CSV table of C-alpha atoms in Angstrom, one decimal:
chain,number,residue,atom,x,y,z
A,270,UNK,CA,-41.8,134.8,-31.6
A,271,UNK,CA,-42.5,134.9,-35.2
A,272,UNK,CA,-44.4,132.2,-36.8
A,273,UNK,CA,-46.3,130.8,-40.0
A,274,UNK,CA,-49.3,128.8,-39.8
A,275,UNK,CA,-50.2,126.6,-43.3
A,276,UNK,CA,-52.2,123.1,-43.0
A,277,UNK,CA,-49.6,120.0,-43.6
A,278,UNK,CA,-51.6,118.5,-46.1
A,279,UNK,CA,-54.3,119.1,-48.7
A,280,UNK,CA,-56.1,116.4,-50.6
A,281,UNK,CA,-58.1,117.7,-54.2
A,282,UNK,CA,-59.8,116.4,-57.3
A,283,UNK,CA,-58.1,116.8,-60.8
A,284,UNK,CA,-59.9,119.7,-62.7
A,285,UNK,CA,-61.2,121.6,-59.2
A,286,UNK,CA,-60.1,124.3,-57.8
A,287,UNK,CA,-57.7,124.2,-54.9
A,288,UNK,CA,-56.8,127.2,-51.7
A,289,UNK,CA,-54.1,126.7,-49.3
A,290,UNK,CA,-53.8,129.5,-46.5
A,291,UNK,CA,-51.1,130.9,-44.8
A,292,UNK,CA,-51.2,132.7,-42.0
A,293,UNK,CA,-48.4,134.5,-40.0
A,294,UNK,CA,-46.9,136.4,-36.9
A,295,UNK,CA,-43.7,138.5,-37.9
A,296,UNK,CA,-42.1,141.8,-36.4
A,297,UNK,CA,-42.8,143.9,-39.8
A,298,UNK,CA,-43.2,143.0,-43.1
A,299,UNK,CA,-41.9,143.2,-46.1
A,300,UNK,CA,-43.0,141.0,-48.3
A,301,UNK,CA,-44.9,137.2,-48.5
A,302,UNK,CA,-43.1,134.9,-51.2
A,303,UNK,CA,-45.1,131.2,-52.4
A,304,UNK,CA,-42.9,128.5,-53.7
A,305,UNK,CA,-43.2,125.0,-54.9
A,306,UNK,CA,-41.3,122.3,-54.0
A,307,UNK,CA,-41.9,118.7,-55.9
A,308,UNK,CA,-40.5,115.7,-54.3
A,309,UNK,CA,-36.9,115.4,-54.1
A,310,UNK,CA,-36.9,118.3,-56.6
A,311,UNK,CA,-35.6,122.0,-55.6
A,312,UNK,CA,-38.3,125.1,-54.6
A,313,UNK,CA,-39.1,127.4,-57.5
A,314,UNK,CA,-40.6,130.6,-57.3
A,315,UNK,CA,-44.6,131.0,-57.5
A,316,UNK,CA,-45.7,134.5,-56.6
A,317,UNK,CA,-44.5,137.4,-54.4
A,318,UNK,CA,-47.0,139.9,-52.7
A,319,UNK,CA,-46.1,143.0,-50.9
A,320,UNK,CA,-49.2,145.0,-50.8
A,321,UNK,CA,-52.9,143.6,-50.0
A,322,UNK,CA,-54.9,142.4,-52.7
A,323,UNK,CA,-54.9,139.0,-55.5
A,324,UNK,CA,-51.9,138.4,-57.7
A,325,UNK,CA,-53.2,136.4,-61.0
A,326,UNK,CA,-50.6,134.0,-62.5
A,327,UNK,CA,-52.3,131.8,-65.1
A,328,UNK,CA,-54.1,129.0,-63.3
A,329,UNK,CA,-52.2,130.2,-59.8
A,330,UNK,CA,-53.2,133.4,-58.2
A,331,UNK,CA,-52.0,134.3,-54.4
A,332,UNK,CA,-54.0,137.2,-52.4
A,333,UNK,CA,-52.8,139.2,-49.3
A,334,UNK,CA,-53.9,141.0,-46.5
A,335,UNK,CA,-52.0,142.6,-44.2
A,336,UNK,CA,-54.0,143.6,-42.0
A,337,UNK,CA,-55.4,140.1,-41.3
A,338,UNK,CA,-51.9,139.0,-41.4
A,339,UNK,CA,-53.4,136.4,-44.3
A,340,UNK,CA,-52.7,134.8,-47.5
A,341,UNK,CA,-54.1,132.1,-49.5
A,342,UNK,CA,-52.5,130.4,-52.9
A,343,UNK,CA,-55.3,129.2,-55.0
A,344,UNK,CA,-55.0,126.6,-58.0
A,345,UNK,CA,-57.6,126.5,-60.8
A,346,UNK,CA,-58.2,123.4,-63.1
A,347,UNK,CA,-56.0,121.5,-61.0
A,348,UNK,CA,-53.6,118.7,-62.7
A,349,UNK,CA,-51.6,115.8,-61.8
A,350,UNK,CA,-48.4,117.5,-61.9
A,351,UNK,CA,-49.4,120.0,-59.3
A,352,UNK,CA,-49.0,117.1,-56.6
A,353,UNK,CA,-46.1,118.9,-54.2
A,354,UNK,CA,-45.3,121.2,-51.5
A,355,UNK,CA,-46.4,124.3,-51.2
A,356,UNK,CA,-44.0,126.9,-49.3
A,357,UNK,CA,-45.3,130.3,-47.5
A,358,UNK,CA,-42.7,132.7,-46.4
A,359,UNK,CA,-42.7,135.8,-45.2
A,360,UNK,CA,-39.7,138.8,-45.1
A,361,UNK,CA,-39.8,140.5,-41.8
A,362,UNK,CA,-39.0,144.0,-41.0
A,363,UNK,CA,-35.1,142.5,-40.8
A,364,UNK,CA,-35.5,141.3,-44.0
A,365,UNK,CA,-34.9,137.8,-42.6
A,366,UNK,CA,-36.9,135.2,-44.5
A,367,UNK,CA,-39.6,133.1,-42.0
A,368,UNK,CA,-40.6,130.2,-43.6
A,369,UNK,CA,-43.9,128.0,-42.9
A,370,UNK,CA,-43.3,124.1,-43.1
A,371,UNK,CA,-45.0,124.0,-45.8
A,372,UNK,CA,-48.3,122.2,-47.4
A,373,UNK,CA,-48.3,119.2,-48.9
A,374,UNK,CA,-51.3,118.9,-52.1
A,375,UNK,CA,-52.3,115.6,-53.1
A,376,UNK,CA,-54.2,116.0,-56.6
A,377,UNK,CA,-56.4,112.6,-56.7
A,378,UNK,CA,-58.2,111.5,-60.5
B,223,UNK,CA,-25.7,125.0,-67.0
B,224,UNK,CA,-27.5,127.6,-65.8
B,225,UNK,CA,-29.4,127.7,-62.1
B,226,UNK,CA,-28.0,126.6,-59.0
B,227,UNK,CA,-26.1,123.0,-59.2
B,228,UNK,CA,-25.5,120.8,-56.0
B,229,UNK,CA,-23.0,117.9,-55.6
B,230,UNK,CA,-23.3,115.1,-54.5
B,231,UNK,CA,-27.5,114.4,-54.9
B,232,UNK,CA,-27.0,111.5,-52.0
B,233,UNK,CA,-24.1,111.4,-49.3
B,234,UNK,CA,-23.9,108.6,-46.6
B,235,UNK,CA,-21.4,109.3,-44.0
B,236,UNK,CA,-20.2,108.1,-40.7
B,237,UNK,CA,-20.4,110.3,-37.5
B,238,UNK,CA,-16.0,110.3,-38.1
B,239,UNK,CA,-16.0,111.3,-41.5
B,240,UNK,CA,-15.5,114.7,-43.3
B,241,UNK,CA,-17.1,115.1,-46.6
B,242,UNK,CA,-18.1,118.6,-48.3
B,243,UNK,CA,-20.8,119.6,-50.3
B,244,UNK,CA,-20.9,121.7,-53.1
B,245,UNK,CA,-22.6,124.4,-54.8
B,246,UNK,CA,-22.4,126.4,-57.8
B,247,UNK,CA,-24.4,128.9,-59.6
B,248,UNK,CA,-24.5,130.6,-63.2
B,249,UNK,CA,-26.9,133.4,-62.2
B,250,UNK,CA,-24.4,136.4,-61.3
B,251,UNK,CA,-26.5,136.6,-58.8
B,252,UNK,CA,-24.2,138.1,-55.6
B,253,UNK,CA,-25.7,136.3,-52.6
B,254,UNK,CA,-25.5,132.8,-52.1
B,255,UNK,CA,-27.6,130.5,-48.7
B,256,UNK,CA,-26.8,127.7,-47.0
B,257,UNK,CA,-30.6,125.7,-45.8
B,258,UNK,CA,-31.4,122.6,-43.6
B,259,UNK,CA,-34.7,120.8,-45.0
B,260,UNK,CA,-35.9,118.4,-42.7
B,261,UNK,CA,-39.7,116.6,-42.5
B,262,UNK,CA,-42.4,118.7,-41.9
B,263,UNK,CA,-40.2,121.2,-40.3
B,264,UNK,CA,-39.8,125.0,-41.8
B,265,UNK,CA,-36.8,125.6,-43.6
B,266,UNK,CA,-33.7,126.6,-41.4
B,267,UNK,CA,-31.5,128.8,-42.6
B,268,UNK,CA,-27.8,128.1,-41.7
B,269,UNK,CA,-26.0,130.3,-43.6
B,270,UNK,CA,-25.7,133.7,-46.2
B,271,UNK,CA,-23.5,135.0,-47.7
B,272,UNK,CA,-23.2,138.4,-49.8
B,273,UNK,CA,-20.8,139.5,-52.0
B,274,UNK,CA,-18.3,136.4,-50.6
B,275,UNK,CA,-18.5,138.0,-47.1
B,276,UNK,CA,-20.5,136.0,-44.6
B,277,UNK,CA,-23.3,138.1,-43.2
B,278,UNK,CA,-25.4,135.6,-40.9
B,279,UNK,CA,-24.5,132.6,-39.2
B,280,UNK,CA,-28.0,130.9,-37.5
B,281,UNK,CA,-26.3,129.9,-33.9
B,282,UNK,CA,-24.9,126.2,-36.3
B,283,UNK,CA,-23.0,123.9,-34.6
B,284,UNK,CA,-18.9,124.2,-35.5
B,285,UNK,CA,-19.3,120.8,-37.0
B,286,UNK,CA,-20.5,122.4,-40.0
B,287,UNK,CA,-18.1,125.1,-41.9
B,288,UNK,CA,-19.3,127.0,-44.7
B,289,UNK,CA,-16.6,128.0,-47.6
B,290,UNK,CA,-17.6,130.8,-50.1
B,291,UNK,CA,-14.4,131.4,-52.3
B,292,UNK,CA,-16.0,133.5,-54.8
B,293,UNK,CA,-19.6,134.1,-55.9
B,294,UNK,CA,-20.5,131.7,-57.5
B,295,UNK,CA,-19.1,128.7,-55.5
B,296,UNK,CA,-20.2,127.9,-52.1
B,297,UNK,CA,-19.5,124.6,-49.7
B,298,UNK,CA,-21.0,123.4,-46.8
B,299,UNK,CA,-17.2,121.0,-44.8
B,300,UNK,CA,-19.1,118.4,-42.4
B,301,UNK,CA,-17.0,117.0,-39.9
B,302,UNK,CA,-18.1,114.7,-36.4
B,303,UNK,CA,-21.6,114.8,-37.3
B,304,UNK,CA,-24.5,113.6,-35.7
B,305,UNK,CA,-27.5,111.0,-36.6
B,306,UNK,CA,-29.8,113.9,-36.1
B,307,UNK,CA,-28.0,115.9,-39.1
B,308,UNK,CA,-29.3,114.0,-41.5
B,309,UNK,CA,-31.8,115.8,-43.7
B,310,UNK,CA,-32.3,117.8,-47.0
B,311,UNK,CA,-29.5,120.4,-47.7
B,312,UNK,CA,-30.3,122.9,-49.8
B,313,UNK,CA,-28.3,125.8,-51.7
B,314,UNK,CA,-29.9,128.7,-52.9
B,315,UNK,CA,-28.5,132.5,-54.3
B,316,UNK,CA,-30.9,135.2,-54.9
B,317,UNK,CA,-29.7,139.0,-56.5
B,318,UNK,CA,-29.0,140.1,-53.1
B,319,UNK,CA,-30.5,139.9,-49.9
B,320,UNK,CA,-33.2,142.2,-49.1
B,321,UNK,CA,-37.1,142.8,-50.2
B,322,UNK,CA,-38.6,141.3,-52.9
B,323,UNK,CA,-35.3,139.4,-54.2
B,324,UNK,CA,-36.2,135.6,-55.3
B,325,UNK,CA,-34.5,132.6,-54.2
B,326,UNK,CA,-33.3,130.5,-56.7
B,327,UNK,CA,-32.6,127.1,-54.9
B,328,UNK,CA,-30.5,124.2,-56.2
B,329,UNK,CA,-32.2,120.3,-55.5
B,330,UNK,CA,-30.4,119.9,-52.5
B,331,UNK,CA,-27.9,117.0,-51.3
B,332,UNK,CA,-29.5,114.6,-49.0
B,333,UNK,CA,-27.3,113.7,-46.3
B,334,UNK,CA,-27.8,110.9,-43.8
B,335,UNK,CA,-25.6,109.9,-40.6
B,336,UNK,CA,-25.1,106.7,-39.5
């Protein structure tokens, strides 16, 4: 079956730096999406990688490798308001969309 | 508005009841998904639609009927549902439904069954 591994909860300082992995089992690829979701708030789009390598977004970069069937999402000078879920999914070679269950990041003072 | 818009935010219900939820986006975006959010569980996707014509239905129970009269409007009819229905429903629409299309998702409608 296909599946995606992320840990269910992370636990980091203000101001550090944060990584949360992903790691998955799908029949093809095409494509691993990161989203975040606040509480009781709607998933919005963080970073899309396709081909192996790091994706820089401001404090957020994400970094594939397909090979290793890995990803990671890491979060520079971490703030308050980064507290929330943190979404891996992958598009199979269907196109279908496998999602992980997510990783909750608890940003402590 | 713009984005993806979902009424009502909270819905209680009885297990005899039939209530609808709604969604609505502003996007132009041509494919519009039905998701089930529940704790610690991966999203499960329910339903999509594309271009108004349903393309994948997930194996849901008939107690739950999607509606997509255009493509910008979607519902979700509940009817005879269960306690174990109760969770997080969220709406989403994305361009259209293959490679590296974004999901834009609405906040959801949480729904419990008593």
């Amino acid at each position: 079956g296909q599946n995606i591994d992320q840990p269910t909860e992370m636990t980091a300082t203000e101001g550090a730096i944060v990584q949360i992995n992903c790691t998955y089992q799908t029949s093809g690829f095409n494509g691993l999406f990161w989203y975040q979701q606040h509480a009781g708030e709607a998933p919005t789009f963080l970073s899309y990688n396709v081909l192996d390598g790091l994706e820089e977004k401001g404090r957020f970069s994400s970094f594939l490798s397909r090979s290793k069937g890995y990803s990671y999402l890491l979060l520079k000078e971490l703030q308050m308001k980064d507290s929330a879920s943190y979404l891996c999914a992958v598009r199979d070679g269907n196109y279908q969309l496998i999602w992980g269950a997510g990783t909750k990041l608890i940003i402590k003072p | 508005e713009t984005g993806v818009t979902q009424t009502p935010r909270h819905l209680v219900m009885g297990m005899t009841n039939k209530k609808s939820l709604k969604c609505e986006q502003h996007l132009g975006h041509n494919a519009m998904y039905w998701y089930k959010q529940s704790a610690k569980k991966p999203l499960e996707l329910m339903f999509v639609y594309n271009f108004k014509e349903q393309t994948e239905n997930n194996s849901v129970p008939s107690r739950f009927s999607p509606e997509c009269p255009n493509s910008s409007h979607l519902f979700l009819h509940l009817h005879t549902l269960q306690p174990e229905d109760s969770a997080l429903y969220l709406c989403a629409s994305s361009q259209d439904t293959g490679g590296a299309n974004v999901l834009t998702f609405g906040a959801g409608s949480r729904l419990t069954v008593l």
